[in-house]
Short mmCIF file of C-alpha atoms and ligand atoms in Angstrom, two decimals:
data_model
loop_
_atom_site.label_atom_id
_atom_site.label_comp_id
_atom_site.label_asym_id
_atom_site.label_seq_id
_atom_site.Cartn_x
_atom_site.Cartn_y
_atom_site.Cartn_z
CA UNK A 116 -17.37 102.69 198.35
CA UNK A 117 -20.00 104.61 196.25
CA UNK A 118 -23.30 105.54 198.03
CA UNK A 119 -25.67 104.73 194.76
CA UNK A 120 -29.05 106.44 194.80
CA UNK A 121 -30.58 108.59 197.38
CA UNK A 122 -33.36 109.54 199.66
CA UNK A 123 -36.59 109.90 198.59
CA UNK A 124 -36.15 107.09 196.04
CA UNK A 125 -33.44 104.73 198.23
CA UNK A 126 -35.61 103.86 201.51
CA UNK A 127 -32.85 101.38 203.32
CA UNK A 128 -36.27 100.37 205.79
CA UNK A 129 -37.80 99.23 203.25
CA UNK A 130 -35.92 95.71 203.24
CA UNK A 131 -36.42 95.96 207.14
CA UNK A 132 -40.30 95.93 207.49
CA UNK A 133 -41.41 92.27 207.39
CA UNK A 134 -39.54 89.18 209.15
CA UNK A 135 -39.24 87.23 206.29
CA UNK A 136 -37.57 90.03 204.17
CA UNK A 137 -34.87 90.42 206.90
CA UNK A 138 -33.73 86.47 206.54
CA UNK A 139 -33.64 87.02 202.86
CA UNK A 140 -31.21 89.94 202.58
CA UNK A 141 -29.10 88.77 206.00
CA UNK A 142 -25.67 88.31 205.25
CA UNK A 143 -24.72 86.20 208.10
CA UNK A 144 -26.30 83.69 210.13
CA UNK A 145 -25.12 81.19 213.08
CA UNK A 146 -26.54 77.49 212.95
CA UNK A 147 -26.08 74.65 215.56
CA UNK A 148 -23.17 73.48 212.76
CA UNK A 149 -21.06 76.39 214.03
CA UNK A 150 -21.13 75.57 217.47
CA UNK A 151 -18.00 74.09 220.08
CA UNK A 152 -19.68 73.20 223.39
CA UNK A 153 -16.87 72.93 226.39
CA UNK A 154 -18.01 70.34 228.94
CA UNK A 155 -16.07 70.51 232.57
CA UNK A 156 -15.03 66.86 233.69
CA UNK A 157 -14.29 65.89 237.41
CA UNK A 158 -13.43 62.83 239.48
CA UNK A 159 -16.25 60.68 241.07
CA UNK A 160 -19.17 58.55 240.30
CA UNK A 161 -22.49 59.58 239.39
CA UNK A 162 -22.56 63.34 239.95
CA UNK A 163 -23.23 66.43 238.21
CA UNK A 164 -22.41 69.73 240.29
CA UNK A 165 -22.61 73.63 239.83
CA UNK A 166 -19.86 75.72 239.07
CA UNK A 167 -20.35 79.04 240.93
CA UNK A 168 -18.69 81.00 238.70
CA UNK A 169 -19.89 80.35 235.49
CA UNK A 170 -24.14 79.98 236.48
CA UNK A 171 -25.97 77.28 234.60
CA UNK A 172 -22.29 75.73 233.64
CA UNK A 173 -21.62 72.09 235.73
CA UNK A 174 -19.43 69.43 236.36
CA UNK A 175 -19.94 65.56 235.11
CA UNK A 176 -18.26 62.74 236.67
CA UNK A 177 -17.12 60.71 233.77
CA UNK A 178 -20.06 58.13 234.01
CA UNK A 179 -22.87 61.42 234.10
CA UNK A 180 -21.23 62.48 230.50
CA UNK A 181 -23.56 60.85 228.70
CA UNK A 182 -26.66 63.01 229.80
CA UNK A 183 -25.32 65.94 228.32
CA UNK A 184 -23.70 63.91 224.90
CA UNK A 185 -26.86 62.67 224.81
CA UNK A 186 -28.27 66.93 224.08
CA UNK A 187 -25.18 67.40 222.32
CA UNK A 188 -26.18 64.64 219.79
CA UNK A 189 -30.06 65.29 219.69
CA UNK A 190 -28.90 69.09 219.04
CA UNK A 191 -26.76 68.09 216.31
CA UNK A 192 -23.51 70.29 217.57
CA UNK A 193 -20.57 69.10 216.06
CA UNK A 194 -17.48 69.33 218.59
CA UNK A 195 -17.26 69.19 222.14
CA UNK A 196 -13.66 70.40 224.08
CA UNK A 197 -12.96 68.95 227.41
CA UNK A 198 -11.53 70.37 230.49
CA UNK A 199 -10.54 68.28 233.47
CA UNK A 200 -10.81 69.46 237.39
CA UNK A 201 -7.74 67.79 238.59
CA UNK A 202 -8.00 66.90 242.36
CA UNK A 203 -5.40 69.18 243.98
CA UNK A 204 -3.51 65.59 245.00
CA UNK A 205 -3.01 64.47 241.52
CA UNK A 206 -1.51 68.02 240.96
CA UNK A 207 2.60 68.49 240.54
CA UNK A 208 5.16 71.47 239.25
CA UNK A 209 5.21 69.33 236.21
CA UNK A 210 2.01 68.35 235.85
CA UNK A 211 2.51 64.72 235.69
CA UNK A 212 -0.89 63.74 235.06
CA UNK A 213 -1.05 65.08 232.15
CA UNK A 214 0.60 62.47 230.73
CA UNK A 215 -1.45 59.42 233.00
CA UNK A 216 -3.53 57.34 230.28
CA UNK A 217 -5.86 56.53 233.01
CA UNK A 218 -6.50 60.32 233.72
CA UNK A 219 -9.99 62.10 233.44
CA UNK A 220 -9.78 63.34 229.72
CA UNK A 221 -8.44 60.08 228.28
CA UNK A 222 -11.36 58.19 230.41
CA UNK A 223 -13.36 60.66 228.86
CA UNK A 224 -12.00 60.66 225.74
CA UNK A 225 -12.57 56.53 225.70
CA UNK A 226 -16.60 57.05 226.93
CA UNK A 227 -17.01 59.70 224.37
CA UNK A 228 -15.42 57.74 221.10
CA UNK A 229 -16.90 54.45 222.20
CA UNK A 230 -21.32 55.86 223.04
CA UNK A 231 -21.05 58.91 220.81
CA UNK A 232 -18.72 58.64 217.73
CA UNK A 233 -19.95 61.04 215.22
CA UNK A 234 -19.28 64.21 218.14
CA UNK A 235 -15.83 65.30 217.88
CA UNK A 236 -13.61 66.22 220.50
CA UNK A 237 -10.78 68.81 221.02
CA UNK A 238 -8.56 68.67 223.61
CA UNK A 239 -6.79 71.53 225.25
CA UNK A 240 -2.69 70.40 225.37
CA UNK A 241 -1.35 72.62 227.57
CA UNK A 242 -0.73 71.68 231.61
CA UNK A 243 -2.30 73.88 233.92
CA UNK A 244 -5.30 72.06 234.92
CA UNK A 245 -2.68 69.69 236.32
CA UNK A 246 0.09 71.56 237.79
CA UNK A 247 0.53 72.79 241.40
CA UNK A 248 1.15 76.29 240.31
CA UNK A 249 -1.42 76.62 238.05
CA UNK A 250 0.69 77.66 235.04
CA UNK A 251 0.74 76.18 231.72
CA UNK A 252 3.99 75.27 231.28
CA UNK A 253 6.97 73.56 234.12
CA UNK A 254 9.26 75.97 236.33
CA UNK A 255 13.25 75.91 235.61
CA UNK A 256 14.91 78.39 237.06
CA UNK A 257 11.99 80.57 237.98
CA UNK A 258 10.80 81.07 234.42
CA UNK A 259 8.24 79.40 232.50
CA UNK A 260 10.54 77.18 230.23
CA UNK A 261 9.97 77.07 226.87
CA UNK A 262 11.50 74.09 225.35
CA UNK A 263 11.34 71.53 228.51
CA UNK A 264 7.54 72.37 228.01
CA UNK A 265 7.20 71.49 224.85
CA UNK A 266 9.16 67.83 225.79
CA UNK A 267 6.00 67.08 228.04
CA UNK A 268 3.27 69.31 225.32
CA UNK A 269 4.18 66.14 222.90
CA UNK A 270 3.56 63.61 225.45
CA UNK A 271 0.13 64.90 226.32
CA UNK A 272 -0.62 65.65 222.78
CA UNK A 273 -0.18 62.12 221.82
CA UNK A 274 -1.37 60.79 224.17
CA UNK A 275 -4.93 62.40 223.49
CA UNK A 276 -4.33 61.32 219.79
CA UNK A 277 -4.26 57.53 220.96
CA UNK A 278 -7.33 58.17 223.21
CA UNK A 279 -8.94 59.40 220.25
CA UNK A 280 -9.09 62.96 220.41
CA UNK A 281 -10.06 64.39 217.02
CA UNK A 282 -8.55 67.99 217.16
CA UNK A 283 -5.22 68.87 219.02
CA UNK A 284 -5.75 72.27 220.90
CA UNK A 285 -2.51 73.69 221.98
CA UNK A 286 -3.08 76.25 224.10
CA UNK A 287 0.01 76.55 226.01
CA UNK A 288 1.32 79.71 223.78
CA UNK A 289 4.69 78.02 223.57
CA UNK A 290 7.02 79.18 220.54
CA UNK A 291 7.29 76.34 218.52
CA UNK A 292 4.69 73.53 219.57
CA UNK A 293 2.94 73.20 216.99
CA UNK A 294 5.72 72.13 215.00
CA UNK A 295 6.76 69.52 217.33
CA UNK A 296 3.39 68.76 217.74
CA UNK A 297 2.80 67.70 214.14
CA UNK A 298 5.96 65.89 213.81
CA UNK A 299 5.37 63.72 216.81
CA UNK A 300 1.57 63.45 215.43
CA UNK A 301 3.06 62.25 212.02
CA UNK A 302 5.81 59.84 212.90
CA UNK A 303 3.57 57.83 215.36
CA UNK A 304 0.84 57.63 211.79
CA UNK A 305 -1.93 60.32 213.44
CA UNK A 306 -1.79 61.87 210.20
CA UNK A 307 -5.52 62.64 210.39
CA UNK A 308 -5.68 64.15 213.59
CA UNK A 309 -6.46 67.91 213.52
CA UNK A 310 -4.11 70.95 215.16
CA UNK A 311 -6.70 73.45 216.44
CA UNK A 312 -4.02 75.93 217.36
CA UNK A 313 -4.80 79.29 220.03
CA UNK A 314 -2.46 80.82 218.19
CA UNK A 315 -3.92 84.19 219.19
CA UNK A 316 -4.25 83.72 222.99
CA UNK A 317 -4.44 87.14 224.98
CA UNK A 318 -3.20 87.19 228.84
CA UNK A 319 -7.20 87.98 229.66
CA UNK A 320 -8.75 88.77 232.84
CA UNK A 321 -11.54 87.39 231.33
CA UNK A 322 -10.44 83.53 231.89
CA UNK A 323 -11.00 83.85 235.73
CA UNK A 324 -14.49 81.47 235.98
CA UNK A 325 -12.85 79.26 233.43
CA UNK A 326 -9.82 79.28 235.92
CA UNK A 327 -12.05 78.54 238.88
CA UNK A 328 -14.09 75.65 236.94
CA UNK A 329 -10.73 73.58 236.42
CA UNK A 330 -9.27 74.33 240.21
CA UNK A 331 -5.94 76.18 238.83
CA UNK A 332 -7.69 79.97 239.89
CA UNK A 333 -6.27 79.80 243.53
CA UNK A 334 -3.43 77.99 242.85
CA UNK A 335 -2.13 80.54 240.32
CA UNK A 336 0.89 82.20 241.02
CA UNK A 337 1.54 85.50 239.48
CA UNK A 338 0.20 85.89 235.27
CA UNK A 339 0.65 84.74 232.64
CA UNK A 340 1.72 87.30 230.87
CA UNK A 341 4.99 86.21 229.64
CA UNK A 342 3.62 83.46 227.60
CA UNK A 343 0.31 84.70 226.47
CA UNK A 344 -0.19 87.99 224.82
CA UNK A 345 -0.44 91.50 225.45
CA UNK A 346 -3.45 93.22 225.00
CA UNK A 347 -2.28 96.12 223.77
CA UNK A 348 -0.93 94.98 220.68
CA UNK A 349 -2.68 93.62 217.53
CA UNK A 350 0.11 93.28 214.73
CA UNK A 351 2.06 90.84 216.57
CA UNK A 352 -1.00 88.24 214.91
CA UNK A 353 0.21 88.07 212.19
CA UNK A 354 3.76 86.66 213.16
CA UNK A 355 1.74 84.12 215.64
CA UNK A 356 -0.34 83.16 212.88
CA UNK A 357 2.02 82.81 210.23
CA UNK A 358 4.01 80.56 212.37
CA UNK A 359 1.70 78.43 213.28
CA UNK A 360 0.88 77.79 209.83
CA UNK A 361 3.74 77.21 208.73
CA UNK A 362 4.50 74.38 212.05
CA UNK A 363 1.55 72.72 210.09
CA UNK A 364 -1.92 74.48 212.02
CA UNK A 365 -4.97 73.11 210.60
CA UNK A 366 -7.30 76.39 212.17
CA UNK A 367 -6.59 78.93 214.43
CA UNK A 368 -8.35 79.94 217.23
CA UNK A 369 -8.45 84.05 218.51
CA UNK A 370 -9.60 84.22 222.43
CA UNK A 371 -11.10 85.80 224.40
CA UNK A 372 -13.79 86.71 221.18
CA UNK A 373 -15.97 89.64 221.73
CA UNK A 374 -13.25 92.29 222.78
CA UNK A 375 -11.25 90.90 219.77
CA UNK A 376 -13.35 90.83 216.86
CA UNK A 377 -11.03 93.32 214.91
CA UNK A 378 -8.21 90.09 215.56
CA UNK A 379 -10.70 87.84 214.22
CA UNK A 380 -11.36 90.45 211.32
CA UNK A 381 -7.59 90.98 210.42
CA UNK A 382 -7.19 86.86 210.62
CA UNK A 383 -9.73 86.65 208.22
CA UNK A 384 -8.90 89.18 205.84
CA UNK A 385 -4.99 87.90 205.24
CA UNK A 386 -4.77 84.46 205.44
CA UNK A 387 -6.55 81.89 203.90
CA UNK A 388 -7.36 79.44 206.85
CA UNK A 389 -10.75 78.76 209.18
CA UNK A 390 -10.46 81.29 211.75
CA UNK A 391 -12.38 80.07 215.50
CA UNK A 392 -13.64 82.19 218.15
CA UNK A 393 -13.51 81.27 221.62
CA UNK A 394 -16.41 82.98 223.75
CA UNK A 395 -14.81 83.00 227.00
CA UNK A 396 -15.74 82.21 230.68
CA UNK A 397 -16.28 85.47 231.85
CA UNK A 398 -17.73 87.15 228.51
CA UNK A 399 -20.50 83.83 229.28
CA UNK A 400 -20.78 84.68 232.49
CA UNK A 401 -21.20 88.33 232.17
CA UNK A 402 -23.94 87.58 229.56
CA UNK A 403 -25.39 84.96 231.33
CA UNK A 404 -25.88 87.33 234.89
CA UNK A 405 -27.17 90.09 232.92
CA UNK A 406 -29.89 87.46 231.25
CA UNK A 407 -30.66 86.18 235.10
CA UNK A 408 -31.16 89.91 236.22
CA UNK A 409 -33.31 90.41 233.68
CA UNK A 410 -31.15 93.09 232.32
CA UNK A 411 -30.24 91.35 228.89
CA UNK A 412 -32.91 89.03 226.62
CA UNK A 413 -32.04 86.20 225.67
CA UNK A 414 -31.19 86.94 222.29
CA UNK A 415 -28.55 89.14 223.54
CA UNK A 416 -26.72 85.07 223.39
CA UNK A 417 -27.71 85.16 219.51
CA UNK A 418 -26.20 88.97 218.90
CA UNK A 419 -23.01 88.10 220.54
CA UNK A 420 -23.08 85.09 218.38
CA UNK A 421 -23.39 86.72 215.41
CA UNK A 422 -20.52 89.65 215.93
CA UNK A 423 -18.38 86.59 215.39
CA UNK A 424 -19.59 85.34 212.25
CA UNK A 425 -19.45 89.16 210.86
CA UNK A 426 -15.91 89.15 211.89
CA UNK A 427 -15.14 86.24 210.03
CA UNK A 428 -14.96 83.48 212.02
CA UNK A 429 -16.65 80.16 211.22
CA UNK A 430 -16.86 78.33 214.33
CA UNK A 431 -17.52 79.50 217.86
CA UNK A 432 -17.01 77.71 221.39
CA UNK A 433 -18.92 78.36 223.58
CA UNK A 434 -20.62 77.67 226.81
CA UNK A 435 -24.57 78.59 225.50
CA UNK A 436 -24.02 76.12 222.83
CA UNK A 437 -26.53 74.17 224.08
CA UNK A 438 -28.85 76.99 224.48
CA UNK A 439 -28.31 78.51 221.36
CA UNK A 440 -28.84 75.11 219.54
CA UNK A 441 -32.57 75.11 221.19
CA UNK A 442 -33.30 78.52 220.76
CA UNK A 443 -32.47 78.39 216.57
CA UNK A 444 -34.38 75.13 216.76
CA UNK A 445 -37.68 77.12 217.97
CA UNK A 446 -36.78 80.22 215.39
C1 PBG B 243 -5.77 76.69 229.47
C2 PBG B 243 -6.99 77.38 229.02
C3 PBG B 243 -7.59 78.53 229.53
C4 PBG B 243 -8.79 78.69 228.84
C5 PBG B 243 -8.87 77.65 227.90
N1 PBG B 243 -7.74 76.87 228.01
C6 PBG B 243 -7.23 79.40 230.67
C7 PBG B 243 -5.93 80.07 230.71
O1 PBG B 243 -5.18 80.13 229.74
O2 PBG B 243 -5.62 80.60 231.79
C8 PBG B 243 -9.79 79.75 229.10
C9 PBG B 243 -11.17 79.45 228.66
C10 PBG B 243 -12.23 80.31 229.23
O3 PBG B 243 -11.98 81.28 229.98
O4 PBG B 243 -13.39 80.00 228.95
N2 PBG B 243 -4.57 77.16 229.02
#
């Protein structure tokens, strides 16, 4: 690119020195449209608890849901995902209640699409909130099986269509569900329900709150590294993405988000598609301790909101949604 002009004449400050000037010459912005709030859901009546790991973050009983809808709503944020704490009795090596309609995200799911219509949902299809070993995917053979996962993936993913799940998260990082997916979502007539694919899904270390929010942290055994992918690499995107595309994706989703922005970047810049960021458990949390320490502002939230829009992406889950909504209401 050609540098035009320079110094004396070309000040760059000079667009910088009133408040009003900045807004006009920003390039990107982030607005309460943009935002995916992740609510926790548990078993129970009429509570709302703490989750350690992830401070300011807490867990609704099914019946409490509508307290924080109710922000959600007022705030005018589009989607919400939900994540289930499955009580550790409910929990199997196949994750069987995954597929119970009476379960906590298609009670949810019901409460949600019945009080508070116009918020989407996603759903995460994938089975280790429900499994005894905590991995996404059913044991044959000591391996994570591909194929006998995707049998049960379907299931679940339909399942959550006939609740009345808008968007379809797989996040399993199975080869091939999302093609099974949207056949199974076709034939039974959910031709209008969404795939939110993760087809970019690193094997973080950053997923460990998230981990101990839905009760599969302890039970883990081993990684998960030979389903999700390896940090190290960045070209193998564009086979995950192109696939998924092709299996009939609607968006894709790149996670964690703020160590991956070049991801979201290259996403962006070669395929024609939304691109979503997911702001992980532990990038919130280590924001969110550095803002209770007093060591970050606030807007520190905002900036790490806004790397993603530069990147490319235009919607971003995360867990300050609701404080982000208020804070660019009071701009
Ligand atoms: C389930 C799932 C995970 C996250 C979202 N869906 C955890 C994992 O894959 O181990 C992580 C979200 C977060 O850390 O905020 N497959």
């Amino acid at each position: 690119m050609k540098i035009i002009g320079s110094y004396p004449k070309i000040r760059l400050r000079r667009l910088r020195k009133s408040k009003w000037l900045r807004n006009i010459v920003s390039e990107n912005d982030i607005s309460n449209k943009d935002l995916i709030l992740p609510i926790f859901v548990r078993e129970g009546k009429n509570k709302i608890e703490n989750i350690k790991s992830m401070p300011g973050i807490k867990r609704y009983t099914v019946d409490k849901l509508p307290s924080i809808l109710k922000q959600v709503k007022a705030l005018k944020i589009p989607m919400i995902a939900l994540f289930p704490l499955t009580p550790n009795n409910k929990k199997d090596n196949i994750g069987s209640e995954a597929l119970n309609p009476n379960n906590l995200i298609c009670r949810s799911l019901k409460l949600v699409k019945k009080k508070f219509p116009n918020i989407g949902v996603m759903c995460d299809v994938a089975l280790d909130p429900y499994t005894s070993h905590g991995h996404d995917g059913i044991f044959i053979k000591n391996k994570i099986d591909n194929d006998e996962t995707i049998k049960i993936l379907i299931k679940q993913a339909l399942l959550q269509a006939k609740m009345g799940c808008d968007v379809i998260a797989p996040s399993d990082m199975m080869d091939g569900r999302v093609g099974a997916i949207r056949k199974a979502l076709d034939k039974e007539n959910f031709l209008d329900v969404c795939i939110l694919s993760y087809a970019v899904k690193y094997a973080s270390t950053y997923y460990g709150p998230f981990r101990d929010a839905v009760g599969s942290k302890s039970k883990l055994k081993g990684d998960k590294k030979t389903y999700q992918m390896d940090y190290r690499n960045s070209f193998e995107i564009f086979r995950e993405v192109g696939l998924d595309l092709k299996e009939g994706a609607d968006m894709v989703m790149v996670k964690p988000g703020m160590f991956y922005l070049d991801i979201i970047n290259k996403i962006k810049n070669n395929f024609n598609i939304p691109v979503l960021a997911y702001q992980v458990s532990g990038e919130y949390s280590l924001i969110k301790n550095g803002i209770q320490n007093k060591i970050l502002k606030e807007e520190s939230i905002i900036e790490s909101l806004l790397s993603f829009k530069r990147a490319g992406a235009c919607a971003v889950i995360t867990y300050f949604a609701i404080d982000v909504a208020k804070m660019i209401k009071t701009n």
